[in-house]
Coordinates of C-alpha atoms in Angstrom, one line a residue:
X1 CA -81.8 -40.5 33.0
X2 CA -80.5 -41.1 36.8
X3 CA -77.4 -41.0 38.3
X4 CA -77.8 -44.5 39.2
X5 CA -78.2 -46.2 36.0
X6 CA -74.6 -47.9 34.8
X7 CA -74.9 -46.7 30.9
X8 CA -74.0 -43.0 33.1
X9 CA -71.3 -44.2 35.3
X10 CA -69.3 -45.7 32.2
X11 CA -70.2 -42.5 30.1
X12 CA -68.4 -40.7 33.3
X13 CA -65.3 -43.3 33.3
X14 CA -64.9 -43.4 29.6
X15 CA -64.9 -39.5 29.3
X16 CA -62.3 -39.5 32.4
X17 CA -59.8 -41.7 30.8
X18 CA -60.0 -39.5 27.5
X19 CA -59.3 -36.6 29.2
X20 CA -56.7 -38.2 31.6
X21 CA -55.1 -39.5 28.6
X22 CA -55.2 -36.1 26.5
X23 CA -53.5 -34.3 29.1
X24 CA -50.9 -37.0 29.6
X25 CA -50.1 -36.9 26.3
X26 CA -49.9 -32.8 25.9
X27 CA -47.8 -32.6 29.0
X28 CA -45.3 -35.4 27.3
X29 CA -45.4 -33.6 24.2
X30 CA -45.0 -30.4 26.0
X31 CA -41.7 -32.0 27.8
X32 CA -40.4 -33.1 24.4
X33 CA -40.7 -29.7 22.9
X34 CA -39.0 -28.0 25.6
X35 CA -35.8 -30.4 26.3
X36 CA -35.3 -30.1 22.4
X37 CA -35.7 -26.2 22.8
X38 CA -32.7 -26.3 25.6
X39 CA -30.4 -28.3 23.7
X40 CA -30.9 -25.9 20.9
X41 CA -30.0 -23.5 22.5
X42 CA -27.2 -24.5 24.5
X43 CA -25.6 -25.5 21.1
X44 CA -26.0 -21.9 19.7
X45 CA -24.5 -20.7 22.7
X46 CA -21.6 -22.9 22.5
X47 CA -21.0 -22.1 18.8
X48 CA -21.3 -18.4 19.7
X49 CA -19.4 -18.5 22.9
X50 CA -16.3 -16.4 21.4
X51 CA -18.4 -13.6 20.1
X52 CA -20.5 -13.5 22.7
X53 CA -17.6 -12.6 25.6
X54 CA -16.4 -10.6 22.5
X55 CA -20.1 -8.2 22.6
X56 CA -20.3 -8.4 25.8
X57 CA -17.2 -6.8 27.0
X58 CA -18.4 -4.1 24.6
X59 CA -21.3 -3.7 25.9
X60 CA -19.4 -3.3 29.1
X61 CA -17.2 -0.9 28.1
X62 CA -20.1 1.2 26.3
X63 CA -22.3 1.2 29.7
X64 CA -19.0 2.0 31.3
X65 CA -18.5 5.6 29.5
X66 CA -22.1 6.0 29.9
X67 CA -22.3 5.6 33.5
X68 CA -18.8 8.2 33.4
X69 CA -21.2 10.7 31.3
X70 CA -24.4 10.7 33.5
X71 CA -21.9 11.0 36.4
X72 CA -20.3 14.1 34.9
X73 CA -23.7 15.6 34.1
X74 CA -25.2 15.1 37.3
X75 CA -22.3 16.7 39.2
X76 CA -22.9 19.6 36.9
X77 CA -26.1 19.8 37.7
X78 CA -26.1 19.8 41.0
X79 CA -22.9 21.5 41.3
X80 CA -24.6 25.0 39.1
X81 CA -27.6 24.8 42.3

C-alpha cells in the first residue's frame, strides 16, 4: 500500500479526529473534575474557618515555645565550649 492511495489518507484523517476528539474530551473532563474539586474545598474551608484560626494559633504558640527551647539549648551549648 502507498502513501498515495486515498483509502490511506482517510485512514490518517479519521484516526486524527479520534484522537483530536479523545483528548478534547479528557481535557474537558479533566477541567470538570478539578473546578468541582476547588469548590469542595473552599466549602470545607469555610465551614471550618473557626477552628482552623482556632489550630492554628496553637500551632503557633506550640512552635513558639519550641523555637524558645532550641534557643535555650543552643546557647547552652555553645555557652559550656
Amino acid at each position: 500500500m502507498e502513501m498515495t492511495e486515498p483509502q490511506v489518507w482517510t485512514l490518517i484523517g479519521v484516526f486524527a479526529a479520534v484522537m483530536i476528539g479523545a483528548i478534547s474530551l479528557l481535557l474537558r473532563q479533566n477541567d470538570k473534575i478539578i473546578t468541582s474539586f476547588r469548590h469542595e474545598i473552599a466549602a470545607r474551608f469555610e465551614g471550618l474557618e473557626g477552628k482552623m484560626d482556632v489550630r492554628f494559633d496553637a500551632m503557633d504558640r506550640r512552635l513558639e515555645e519550641l523555637d524558645k527551647e532550641v534557643t535555650n539549648l543552643a546557647t547552652r551549648f555553645w555557652r559550656s565550649q
